[in-house]
Each structure stands twice: as C-alpha cells, then as structure tokens.
XYZ file of N, CA and C in Angstrom:
675
model
N -19.897 -31.361 -38.551
C -20.190 -31.857 -37.781
C -19.381 -33.148 -36.265
N -20.498 -33.283 -35.624
C -19.763 -33.831 -34.215
C -19.713 -34.890 -34.424
N -20.119 -36.041 -35.414
C -20.160 -37.615 -35.835
C -19.516 -37.989 -37.174
N -18.831 -38.630 -37.547
C -17.717 -39.023 -38.371
C -19.114 -39.726 -39.164
N -20.578 -40.034 -38.919
C -20.739 -41.015 -39.703
C -21.991 -39.606 -40.206
N -22.373 -39.099 -40.016
C -22.653 -37.891 -40.226
C -22.098 -37.388 -41.791
N -20.723 -37.360 -41.632
C -19.381 -36.565 -42.514
C -20.256 -37.484 -43.992
N -19.907 -39.442 -43.540
C -20.340 -39.750 -44.936
C -21.571 -39.882 -44.811
N -22.932 -39.402 -44.195
C -23.993 -39.524 -44.357
C -23.606 -38.236 -46.263
N -23.532 -36.929 -45.629
C -23.711 -35.695 -45.793
C -22.876 -35.956 -47.757
N -21.631 -37.086 -47.664
C -20.802 -37.342 -48.373
C -22.255 -38.124 -49.958
N -22.688 -38.911 -49.468
C -23.714 -39.860 -49.880
C -24.714 -38.265 -50.453
N -25.367 -38.294 -49.303
C -26.590 -37.752 -50.279
C -25.809 -36.183 -51.450
N -25.021 -35.481 -50.654
C -24.997 -34.235 -51.294
C -24.482 -34.123 -52.540
N -23.555 -35.143 -52.413
C -22.723 -35.294 -53.900
C -23.206 -35.073 -55.141
N -23.081 -34.843 -55.553
C -24.390 -34.983 -57.230
C -25.329 -34.166 -56.738
N -26.310 -33.728 -56.227
C -26.620 -33.578 -56.110
C -27.115 -31.837 -57.345
N -28.569 -31.765 -57.101
C -28.369 -29.842 -58.616
C -28.657 -29.218 -57.933
N -27.750 -28.374 -58.050
C -27.729 -27.014 -57.953
C -28.442 -25.889 -58.756
N -30.032 -25.879 -58.970
C -31.085 -25.278 -59.565
C -30.856 -23.935 -60.259
N -30.135 -22.941 -58.942
C -29.884 -21.848 -59.705
C -29.101 -21.889 -60.889
N -28.363 -21.985 -60.523
C -27.399 -22.634 -62.541
C -26.873 -23.527 -62.827
N -28.043 -24.337 -62.385
C -28.422 -26.250 -63.088
C -26.977 -26.981 -63.251
N -26.912 -26.924 -62.536
C -24.768 -27.296 -61.652
C -24.996 -28.749 -61.006
N -24.573 -29.556 -60.781
C -24.444 -30.384 -60.058
C -23.104 -30.151 -58.575
N -24.221 -30.059 -57.247
C -23.177 -29.744 -56.086
C -22.282 -30.489 -56.014
N -20.638 -30.415 -55.886
C -19.455 -31.442 -55.520
C -19.277 -31.181 -54.259
N -19.498 -31.950 -53.761
C -19.166 -32.764 -51.632
C -17.775 -33.950 -51.581
N -16.485 -33.242 -50.944
C -15.588 -33.898 -50.311
C -15.418 -33.393 -49.417
N -14.449 -35.078 -48.191
C -14.420 -34.881 -47.297
C -12.894 -33.613 -46.972
N -13.677 -32.245 -45.951
C -12.456 -31.062 -46.123
C -11.199 -32.442 -45.855
N -9.742 -31.528 -46.422
C -8.848 -31.753 -46.889
C -8.066 -31.035 -46.536
N -6.800 -30.981 -45.173
C -6.549 -29.840 -44.388
C -5.071 -29.425 -44.392
N -4.867 -30.734 -45.137
C -3.023 -30.258 -45.572
C -3.095 -29.146 -46.865
N -3.997 -28.771 -47.561
C -4.240 -28.130 -48.666
C -3.842 -26.247 -48.628
N -4.148 -26.274 -46.983
C -4.318 -25.294 -46.245
C -3.219 -23.937 -46.380
N -3.145 -22.421 -46.316
C -2.162 -22.378 -46.019
C -0.954 -22.151 -45.680
N 0.841 -22.361 -46.045
C 1.569 -22.786 -45.133
C 1.692 -24.113 -45.473
N 0.856 -25.563 -45.635
C 1.159 -26.091 -45.846
C 1.854 -26.775 -46.652
N 1.770 -25.967 -47.035
C 3.562 -26.886 -48.223
C 4.039 -25.950 -49.218
N 4.672 -24.921 -48.086
C 6.021 -24.142 -48.522
C 4.891 -22.230 -48.525
N 3.274 -22.699 -48.408
C 3.193 -21.553 -48.901
C 2.547 -21.844 -49.810
N 2.988 -22.125 -51.268
C 1.917 -22.359 -52.390
C 0.490 -22.976 -52.394
N 0.265 -24.005 -51.811
C -1.177 -24.420 -51.775
C -1.931 -23.346 -51.323
N -1.473 -22.577 -49.919
C -2.750 -20.946 -50.171
C -2.478 -20.130 -51.623
N -1.526 -19.951 -52.411
C -1.575 -19.309 -53.761
C -2.615 -19.856 -54.567
N -2.855 -21.548 -54.303
C -3.868 -22.549 -55.453
C -4.986 -22.462 -54.393
N -4.590 -22.642 -53.862
C -6.343 -22.624 -52.437
C -6.950 -20.942 -53.640
N -6.440 -19.840 -53.189
C -6.908 -18.076 -53.861
C -7.253 -18.276 -54.978
N -6.463 -18.746 -56.267
C -6.498 -18.868 -57.444
C -7.965 -19.427 -57.739
N -7.769 -20.995 -56.918
C -9.896 -21.226 -56.923
C -10.377 -20.855 -56.568
N -10.594 -19.998 -55.998
C -12.023 -19.364 -54.721
C -11.986 -18.209 -55.555
N -11.052 -17.625 -56.792
C -11.127 -16.614 -57.050
C -11.396 -16.816 -58.366
N -12.133 -18.089 -59.155
C -12.242 -19.021 -60.000
C -13.720 -19.344 -60.005
N -13.745 -19.613 -58.603
C -15.431 -20.014 -58.716
C -16.387 -18.311 -58.586
N -16.186 -18.171 -57.982
C -16.579 -16.147 -57.078
C -16.800 -15.326 -58.434
N -16.040 -15.797 -59.707
C -15.782 -15.111 -61.096
C -17.198 -16.115 -61.753
N -17.672 -17.502 -61.111
C -18.466 -18.142 -62.081
C -19.539 -17.805 -61.609
N -19.969 -17.993 -60.330
C -21.074 -16.626 -60.064
C -21.158 -15.481 -59.810
N -20.610 -14.849 -60.572
C -20.746 -13.142 -60.376
C -22.043 -12.795 -60.782
N -22.795 -13.308 -61.266
C -24.021 -12.804 -62.317
C -25.592 -13.192 -60.955
N -24.912 -14.370 -60.517
C -26.062 -14.444 -59.743
C -25.636 -13.573 -58.140
N -27.209 -12.753 -58.254
C -27.758 -12.002 -57.220
C -27.346 -12.897 -55.454
N -26.800 -12.213 -54.033
C -26.532 -13.149 -53.801
C -27.294 -13.400 -53.165
N -28.501 -12.110 -52.639
C -29.420 -13.442 -52.303
C -29.997 -14.294 -52.360
N -29.723 -14.550 -54.108
C -30.085 -16.083 -54.428
C -29.587 -16.868 -54.348
N -27.851 -16.978 -54.327
C -27.500 -17.920 -53.866
C -27.525 -18.262 -52.405
N -27.672 -16.830 -51.027
C -27.999 -17.599 -49.496
C -29.419 -18.682 -49.841
N -30.288 -17.772 -50.590
C -31.396 -18.896 -51.369
C -31.889 -20.166 -51.042
N -30.865 -20.179 -52.260
C -30.527 -21.691 -52.644
C -30.419 -22.542 -52.264
N -28.751 -22.412 -51.308
C -28.368 -22.768 -50.521
C -28.902 -22.920 -49.208
N -29.990 -22.527 -49.173
C -30.047 -22.887 -47.496
C -32.179 -23.744 -48.252
N -32.241 -23.993 -49.275
C -33.290 -24.937 -49.812
C -31.930 -26.278 -49.832
N -30.810 -26.064 -50.561
C -30.496 -27.205 -50.078
C -29.922 -28.149 -49.373
N -29.775 -27.205 -47.787
C -29.719 -27.059 -46.363
C -31.213 -28.095 -46.337
N -32.122 -27.603 -46.139
C -32.971 -28.522 -45.564
C -33.123 -28.974 -46.117
N -33.263 -29.620 -48.061
C -33.310 -31.329 -48.187
C -32.211 -32.091 -48.068
N -30.776 -31.370 -47.358
C -30.189 -32.742 -46.709
C -30.206 -32.508 -45.367
N -31.203 -32.181 -44.569
C -31.850 -32.534 -43.123
C -33.161 -33.312 -43.107
N -33.954 -33.117 -44.689
C -35.380 -33.794 -44.573
C -34.301 -35.070 -44.779
N -33.675 -35.487 -45.692
C -33.062 -36.715 -46.351
C -32.797 -37.338 -45.243
N -31.646 -36.829 -44.415
C -30.698 -37.548 -43.305
C -31.787 -37.468 -41.911
N -33.038 -36.674 -41.541
C -33.404 -37.268 -40.916
C -32.794 -36.183 -39.470
N -32.152 -35.357 -39.803
C -30.823 -34.259 -38.843
C -32.634 -33.980 -37.804
N -33.144 -32.907 -38.705
C -34.034 -31.498 -37.711
C -32.703 -30.906 -37.569
N -31.197 -30.671 -38.193
C -30.591 -30.250 -37.605
C -29.223 -30.229 -36.447
N -29.927 -31.636 -36.063
C -28.858 -32.392 -35.288
C -28.309 -33.275 -36.114
N -28.058 -34.260 -35.001
C -27.296 -35.744 -35.734
C -28.194 -37.027 -35.221
N -29.695 -37.116 -35.993
C -30.394 -38.102 -35.142
C -29.471 -39.313 -35.179
N -29.940 -40.276 -34.575
C -28.958 -41.817 -33.821
C -29.530 -42.590 -35.416
N -30.949 -42.025 -35.976
C -31.581 -43.665 -36.440
C -32.695 -42.924 -37.422
N -32.733 -43.772 -39.393
C -32.793 -42.714 -39.594
C -34.881 -43.341 -40.293
N -35.203 -41.803 -40.088
C -37.449 -41.625 -39.519
C -38.166 -42.703 -40.261
N -37.399 -43.407 -41.578
C -37.802 -44.494 -41.887
C -38.063 -45.683 -41.563
N -37.071 -45.665 -40.114
C -37.290 -47.108 -39.682
C -37.925 -46.703 -38.526
N -38.574 -45.124 -38.063
C -38.931 -44.818 -36.954
C -39.617 -44.449 -36.770
N -40.607 -44.026 -37.629
C -41.745 -43.378 -37.449
C -42.624 -44.004 -38.650
N -44.221 -44.658 -37.237
C -44.984 -45.076 -37.395
C -46.299 -44.380 -38.238
N -47.502 -44.713 -39.240
C -48.170 -44.242 -39.734
C -48.946 -44.760 -39.312
N -50.325 -44.394 -38.128
C -51.866 -45.160 -38.516
C -53.166 -44.379 -39.259
N -53.341 -45.457 -39.458
C -54.586 -45.051 -40.466
C -55.319 -45.230 -39.901
N -56.986 -44.393 -40.156
C -58.879 -45.318 -39.965
C -58.414 -44.991 -38.612
N -57.468 -44.151 -37.389
C -57.488 -44.032 -36.033
C -59.333 -43.346 -35.698
N -59.539 -42.666 -36.536
C -60.467 -41.362 -36.933
C -60.709 -41.036 -37.631
N -62.738 -40.988 -38.001
C -63.012 -40.088 -39.152
C -63.976 -39.125 -38.684
N -64.232 -38.229 -39.749
C -65.422 -37.277 -39.900
C -66.288 -37.747 -38.556
N -66.881 -38.552 -38.894
C -67.786 -38.969 -37.329
C -67.570 -38.523 -36.071
N -65.944 -38.897 -35.255
C -65.671 -38.885 -34.180
C -65.405 -37.504 -34.235
N -65.123 -36.847 -35.732
C -64.317 -35.257 -35.131
C -65.552 -35.034 -34.429
N -67.159 -34.947 -35.512
C -68.739 -33.988 -35.089
C -68.330 -34.192 -33.621
N -68.900 -35.219 -33.552
C -69.272 -35.831 -32.100
C -68.393 -35.529 -30.988
N -67.588 -34.964 -31.048
C -66.275 -33.889 -30.617
C -67.038 -32.436 -30.342
N -67.480 -32.249 -31.740
C -67.555 -30.816 -32.088
C -68.986 -30.317 -30.949
N -69.860 -31.724 -30.924
C -71.113 -31.262 -30.481
C -71.161 -31.476 -29.176
N -69.817 -31.935 -28.360
C -69.203 -32.118 -26.930
C -68.506 -31.242 -26.745
N -68.405 -29.580 -26.709
C -68.057 -29.112 -26.810
C -66.504 -28.430 -27.152
N -66.373 -29.440 -28.056
C -64.583 -30.169 -28.391
C -64.239 -28.932 -29.210
N -63.154 -28.278 -29.580
C -62.759 -28.619 -31.398
C -62.089 -29.030 -32.229
N -61.236 -28.393 -32.963
C -60.369 -30.019 -33.698
C -58.768 -29.680 -32.797
N -59.062 -28.409 -32.709
C -56.867 -28.732 -31.698
C -57.611 -29.918 -30.650
N -58.664 -28.763 -29.498
C -59.143 -29.918 -28.419
C -58.475 -31.664 -28.277
N -59.701 -31.640 -29.642
C -59.942 -33.533 -30.112
C -58.449 -33.835 -29.936
N -57.764 -32.775 -31.634
C -56.429 -33.298 -31.465
C -55.481 -33.531 -30.606
N -55.074 -32.710 -30.239
C -54.321 -32.878 -28.104
C -55.287 -33.537 -27.679
N -55.885 -34.277 -27.453
C -57.290 -35.243 -27.350
C -56.252 -36.301 -27.485
N -56.605 -36.822 -28.710
C -55.963 -38.191 -29.322
C -54.908 -38.193 -29.432
N -53.756 -37.396 -29.712
C -53.147 -37.308 -28.986
C -51.966 -38.099 -27.979
N -52.087 -37.413 -26.944
C -52.355 -37.374 -26.016
C -52.739 -39.133 -25.447
N -53.367 -39.874 -26.006
C -54.052 -41.219 -25.614
C -53.070 -42.257 -26.555
N -52.503 -41.580 -27.537
C -52.181 -42.571 -28.707
C -51.051 -43.013 -28.138
N -49.874 -41.931 -28.007
C -48.378 -41.635 -27.954
C -48.364 -42.605 -26.163
N -49.376 -42.283 -25.079
C -49.433 -42.800 -23.713
C -49.064 -44.402 -24.281
N -50.232 -44.612 -24.813
C -50.428 -46.360 -24.786
C -49.155 -46.882 -25.845
N -48.592 -46.231 -26.771
C -47.472 -46.613 -27.154
C -46.376 -46.644 -26.745
N -46.500 -45.735 -25.711
C -45.210 -45.292 -25.021
C -44.563 -46.625 -24.193
N -46.328 -47.370 -23.475
C -45.975 -47.585 -22.312
C -45.835 -49.412 -23.573
N -47.269 -49.615 -24.107
C -46.208 -51.614 -24.750
C -45.549 -50.880 -25.441
N -44.509 -49.894 -26.371
C -44.159 -50.353 -27.742
C -42.452 -49.501 -27.374
N -42.084 -48.063 -26.587
C -41.198 -48.292 -26.457
C -40.890 -46.349 -26.265
N -39.887 -45.977 -26.168
C -39.721 -44.472 -25.591
C -40.466 -44.053 -27.352
N -41.500 -43.162 -27.218
C -41.857 -42.282 -28.738
C -40.761 -40.527 -28.435
N -40.503 -40.648 -29.758
C -40.386 -38.405 -29.328
C -41.273 -37.741 -29.947
N -42.096 -38.281 -30.755
C -43.199 -37.400 -31.065
C -44.853 -37.996 -31.534
N -45.921 -37.850 -31.302
C -46.616 -38.070 -32.139
C -47.692 -36.735 -32.780
N -48.245 -36.792 -33.773
C -48.999 -36.136 -34.984
C -50.536 -36.710 -35.312
N -51.118 -36.210 -35.207
C -52.644 -36.180 -35.551
C -53.299 -35.367 -36.051
N -52.849 -36.427 -37.362
C -53.508 -35.644 -38.815
C -54.391 -35.662 -39.452
N -55.067 -34.807 -40.925
C -56.099 -34.510 -41.591
C -56.169 -36.835 -42.075
N -57.016 -37.054 -41.955
C -58.089 -37.872 -42.937
C -57.103 -39.083 -41.307
N -57.778 -38.720 -41.102
C -57.179 -40.138 -39.551
C -56.633 -40.361 -40.228
N -55.216 -39.586 -40.025
C -53.680 -40.086 -39.427
C -53.145 -39.381 -38.418
N -52.754 -41.126 -37.688
C -51.904 -39.749 -36.985
C -49.936 -40.577 -36.983
N -49.147 -40.046 -36.781
C -47.977 -40.854 -37.030
C -47.764 -40.891 -35.307
N -46.921 -41.742 -35.480
C -46.076 -41.787 -34.299
C -44.325 -42.446 -34.414
N -43.497 -41.397 -33.799
C -41.659 -41.351 -34.071
C -41.482 -41.388 -32.716
N -40.243 -42.826 -32.704
C -40.206 -44.022 -31.793
C -38.383 -43.340 -31.810
N -38.126 -43.723 -30.722
C -36.625 -43.384 -30.553
C -35.722 -44.318 -31.099
N -36.470 -45.687 -30.610
C -35.627 -46.939 -32.124
C -36.694 -47.894 -32.412
N -35.752 -47.915 -33.521
C -36.449 -48.573 -34.579
C -37.741 -50.398 -33.857
N -36.715 -50.677 -33.201
C -36.961 -51.444 -32.543
C -38.973 -51.690 -31.372
N -38.485 -49.868 -30.985
C -39.722 -49.889 -30.698
C -40.868 -49.708 -32.019
N -40.668 -49.193 -32.632
C -41.255 -49.702 -33.906
C -41.616 -50.347 -34.787
N -40.857 -51.091 -34.591
C -41.210 -53.057 -34.775
C -42.290 -52.656 -34.222
N -42.127 -53.010 -32.971
C -43.057 -53.215 -31.754
C -44.961 -53.158 -32.537
N -44.750 -51.598 -32.608
C -46.308 -51.097 -32.417
C -46.395 -51.232 -34.427
N -45.602 -51.551 -35.207
C -46.426 -52.295 -36.316
C -47.144 -53.204 -35.841
N -46.834 -54.353 -35.537
C -47.441 -55.948 -34.546
C -48.550 -55.099 -34.145
N -47.938 -54.505 -33.061
C -49.503 -53.948 -32.157
C -50.642 -53.177 -32.355
N -50.463 -52.597 -33.927
C -51.660 -51.583 -34.028
C -52.141 -52.158 -35.368
N -51.033 -52.983 -36.139
C -51.748 -53.260 -37.502
C -52.901 -54.223 -37.238
N -54.168 -53.666 -37.941
C -55.334 -54.853 -38.842
C -55.937 -54.682 -36.497
N -54.909 -54.292 -35.685
C -56.336 -53.800 -34.626
C -58.076 -53.072 -33.712
N -58.801 -53.431 -33.898
C -59.420 -52.690 -34.007
C -59.596 -51.505 -33.304
N -59.825 -49.965 -33.261
C -59.598 -48.498 -32.241
C -61.412 -48.436 -32.334
N -62.233 -48.005 -31.299
C -63.638 -47.413 -31.720
C -64.406 -47.902 -32.822
N -64.715 -49.398 -33.398
C -64.666 -50.005 -34.055
C -65.062 -49.730 -35.812
N -63.356 -48.772 -35.559
C -62.613 -49.264 -36.443
C -61.024 -49.638 -36.822
N -60.605 -51.046 -38.077
C -59.934 -51.015 -37.889
C -58.634 -49.216 -38.601
N -57.421 -50.324 -37.669
C -56.010 -49.470 -38.150
C -55.534 -50.182 -38.705
N -54.497 -49.714 -39.750
C -53.911 -49.436 -40.540
C -51.875 -49.175 -40.397
N -51.633 -49.765 -39.978
C -50.297 -50.033 -40.015
C -49.369 -50.028 -40.345
N -48.195 -49.082 -41.337
C -46.924 -48.809 -41.284
C -45.928 -47.656 -41.131
N -44.761 -48.078 -41.682
C -43.333 -47.682 -41.297
C -43.629 -46.240 -42.779
N -43.485 -45.054 -42.123
C -42.899 -44.102 -43.057
C -42.260 -43.956 -44.103
N -42.845 -43.744 -45.676
C -42.119 -44.450 -46.605
C -40.666 -43.021 -47.213
N -41.018 -41.807 -46.302
C -39.808 -40.766 -46.422
C -40.364 -39.644 -47.852
N -41.264 -40.363 -48.101
C -42.387 -39.015 -48.867
C -43.463 -38.594 -48.627
N -44.628 -39.416 -48.255
C -45.504 -39.116 -48.573
C -45.967 -38.412 -47.207
N -46.143 -36.635 -47.579
C -46.387 -35.417 -46.166
C -48.080 -35.464 -45.960
N -48.513 -34.477 -44.500
C -49.540 -34.647 -43.743
C -49.382 -33.673 -43.679
N -50.521 -33.441 -43.306
C -51.330 -32.269 -42.559
C -51.792 -31.910 -41.503
N -51.153 -31.803 -40.227
C -52.150 -31.285 -38.978
C -53.284 -30.958 -39.176
N -54.320 -32.066 -38.401
C -55.626 -31.862 -38.277
C -55.620 -30.674 -37.689
N -55.250 -29.571 -36.669
C -55.679 -28.203 -35.747
C -55.149 -27.242 -36.957
N -54.634 -27.813 -37.657
C -53.872 -26.618 -38.778
C -55.095 -26.110 -40.223
N -55.878 -26.905 -40.214
C -56.499 -26.980 -41.483
C -57.952 -26.627 -40.734
N -58.366 -25.905 -39.522
C -59.749 -25.846 -38.526
C -59.863 -24.644 -39.706
N -60.848 -24.430 -39.974
C -60.967 -22.535 -39.904
C -61.488 -22.416 -38.010
N -60.646 -20.576 -38.292
C -60.938 -20.224 -37.461
C -62.325 -19.850 -36.616
N -62.253 -20.345 -35.271
C -63.977 -19.789 -34.596
C -63.140 -18.307 -34.758
N -64.895 -17.918 -35.210
C -64.761 -16.375 -34.532
C -65.519 -16.447 -32.856
N -65.946 -15.637 -32.187
C -66.258 -15.427 -30.850
C -67.902 -15.957 -30.674
N -68.428 -15.055 -31.840
C -70.120 -16.028 -31.994
C -70.068 -17.301 -31.878
N -69.565 -17.664 -32.917
C -69.184 -19.283 -33.585
C -69.111 -19.680 -32.400
N -67.743 -19.683 -31.199
C -67.687 -19.831 -30.129
C -68.785 -20.163 -29.460
N -69.573 -19.187 -28.933
C -70.171 -18.528 -28.544
C -72.172 -19.750 -28.535
N -71.772 -20.142 -29.717
C -72.455 -20.464 -30.057
C -72.920 -22.186 -30.193
N -71.389 -22.728 -30.173
C -71.015 -23.976 -30.071
C -71.405 -24.023 -28.181
N -70.345 -23.202 -27.492
C -70.755 -23.833 -26.020
C -71.873 -23.435 -25.860
N -72.259 -22.944 -26.079
C -74.138 -23.038 -24.589
C -74.960 -24.036 -26.267
N -74.636 -24.725 -27.079
C -75.254 -25.645 -28.001
C -74.659 -26.621 -26.607
N -73.437 -27.122 -26.375
C -72.939 -27.947 -25.373
C -73.558 -27.416 -23.847
N -73.862 -26.421 -23.356
C -74.407 -26.301 -22.030
C -75.858 -26.371 -21.855
N -76.965 -26.285 -23.418
C -77.852 -27.027 -23.265
C -78.141 -28.318 -23.305
N -76.597 -29.230 -24.089
C -77.395 -30.787 -24.125
C -77.454 -31.084 -22.737
N -76.283 -30.630 -22.479
C -76.450 -30.913 -20.578
C -77.624 -30.727 -19.698
N -78.188 -30.012 -20.353
C -79.271 -29.351 -19.251
C -80.086 -30.629 -19.967
N -80.149 -31.056 -20.874
C -81.405 -31.500 -21.837
C -81.172 -32.667 -20.428
N -80.060 -33.459 -20.738
C -79.352 -35.168 -20.072
C -79.265 -34.796 -18.281
N -79.195 -33.427 -18.090
C -79.788 -33.555 -16.400
C -81.813 -34.384 -16.209
N -82.291 -33.339 -17.237
C -83.648 -33.148 -17.288
C -83.905 -34.450 -17.012
N -83.598 -35.597 -17.856
C -83.670 -36.465 -18.509
C -83.522 -37.879 -17.367
N -82.509 -37.358 -16.913
C -81.838 -38.651 -15.449
C -83.050 -38.025 -13.894
N -83.022 -37.499 -14.285
C -84.349 -36.661 -13.031
C -85.992 -37.216 -13.635
N -85.877 -37.049 -14.558
C -87.341 -38.226 -14.933
C -87.361 -39.771 -15.019
C-alpha cells in the first residue's frame, strides 16, 4: 500500500476474514522482510521455502481458478469495507455519503415522460441539479446518483460537507415533498433509476416523441385562442 494507514486498515478488516472456499479464516500480518532469503545466513530462506510448500500442499486439491475467484471476492470485500474503490481514499464513505430520500416520486417521472423525457434523461437532469446545489451550499461533491424509489445519494470529499448537507436538506421541502437526509449506513444497496428502465423500442420512442410534439401543438393553439 502507498500509505501506512491503509496497512493498518487492512490488518483490521482482513485478518480473520472467512476464506469460504476451504472454510478457514485468513491470517493477515504486516510483512516482515527480515526473514527473506539471506537475512539470517540463508536459514530463513529455507524455512520460508518449507512453509510455502506446506501451504501449496494444503490447497493442492482446490482448482486454481477457484482460488483466483475467491481471492478476487476477498479483495472486493476489502475495497467495499475500506471504501477504497482500488485507491487510498482519505475518508470512510459512511461519513461522506448522504442518502436523500423522497426527492422525487412516480408522478414526477410520469410527468417527465409526458414532457418527452425518458428515465435516463430525467435521472441525468435531476443528478445535475442536486449535485450543483450541494456543491454550492455544502462543499465539494465527489459524485451523485439518482436511484430508484425517490432516492438520490451524494458523496462528498469531506465529512464536514456531508454534515452540512444533513442539516441543510433534512426535512426540507422540495417540489411539494419533504426530504429525509441521513448518512449511508454502509450496508444499504441502491439501484440506479436508469438501470431499471425498460429499453424503448424505436416504435415506442417515436410514439412518445410524437405525443410530446402533439402536446406542444395543443399548447400553441390554446395560446393563440
């Protein structure tokens, strides 16, 4: 790892984790290079070789592909728990990610579709609006996602910005709906709104756009009248 705190976190999270493939716990310790070959007159190298052979024999019955798969799962688990995403993040995501509930509802989505939008466009525009306001009033936003069930998640660079967002957004009224804001608990999973929309066929898209164009014509006629 690049940073010393990352080593300490890895020891805390991974040491004792269950290696499901063989039903045993993983033992994680800080690397000790004093036992490398030649460090103690060559004896250390021979001991390490014996240890390596014993471990190889222990897992000889396990297919290599299964070992690699399990190792990858363990790595992803560590990244999720530490909030790394493969890198050394400075802060725990449970202290920087705010969950905003009741930002929108099905009626909002239906109205957007009547206006010629689809779920992806609706999601992109809402994400931009929320992210811009949070960045302007709370602090640097790392990312924001529009999820199903009226939820928008916003991840800030600093925990202080997330706290500001909680105080600003919790119980605030937005589009006739009262927002609930809370820090992510590290467990709840979300589904992106645009990921659950059924992909339109060309015919369905044409009907939607034609209906939108027709509604614009009606509005124009009523204005002239």
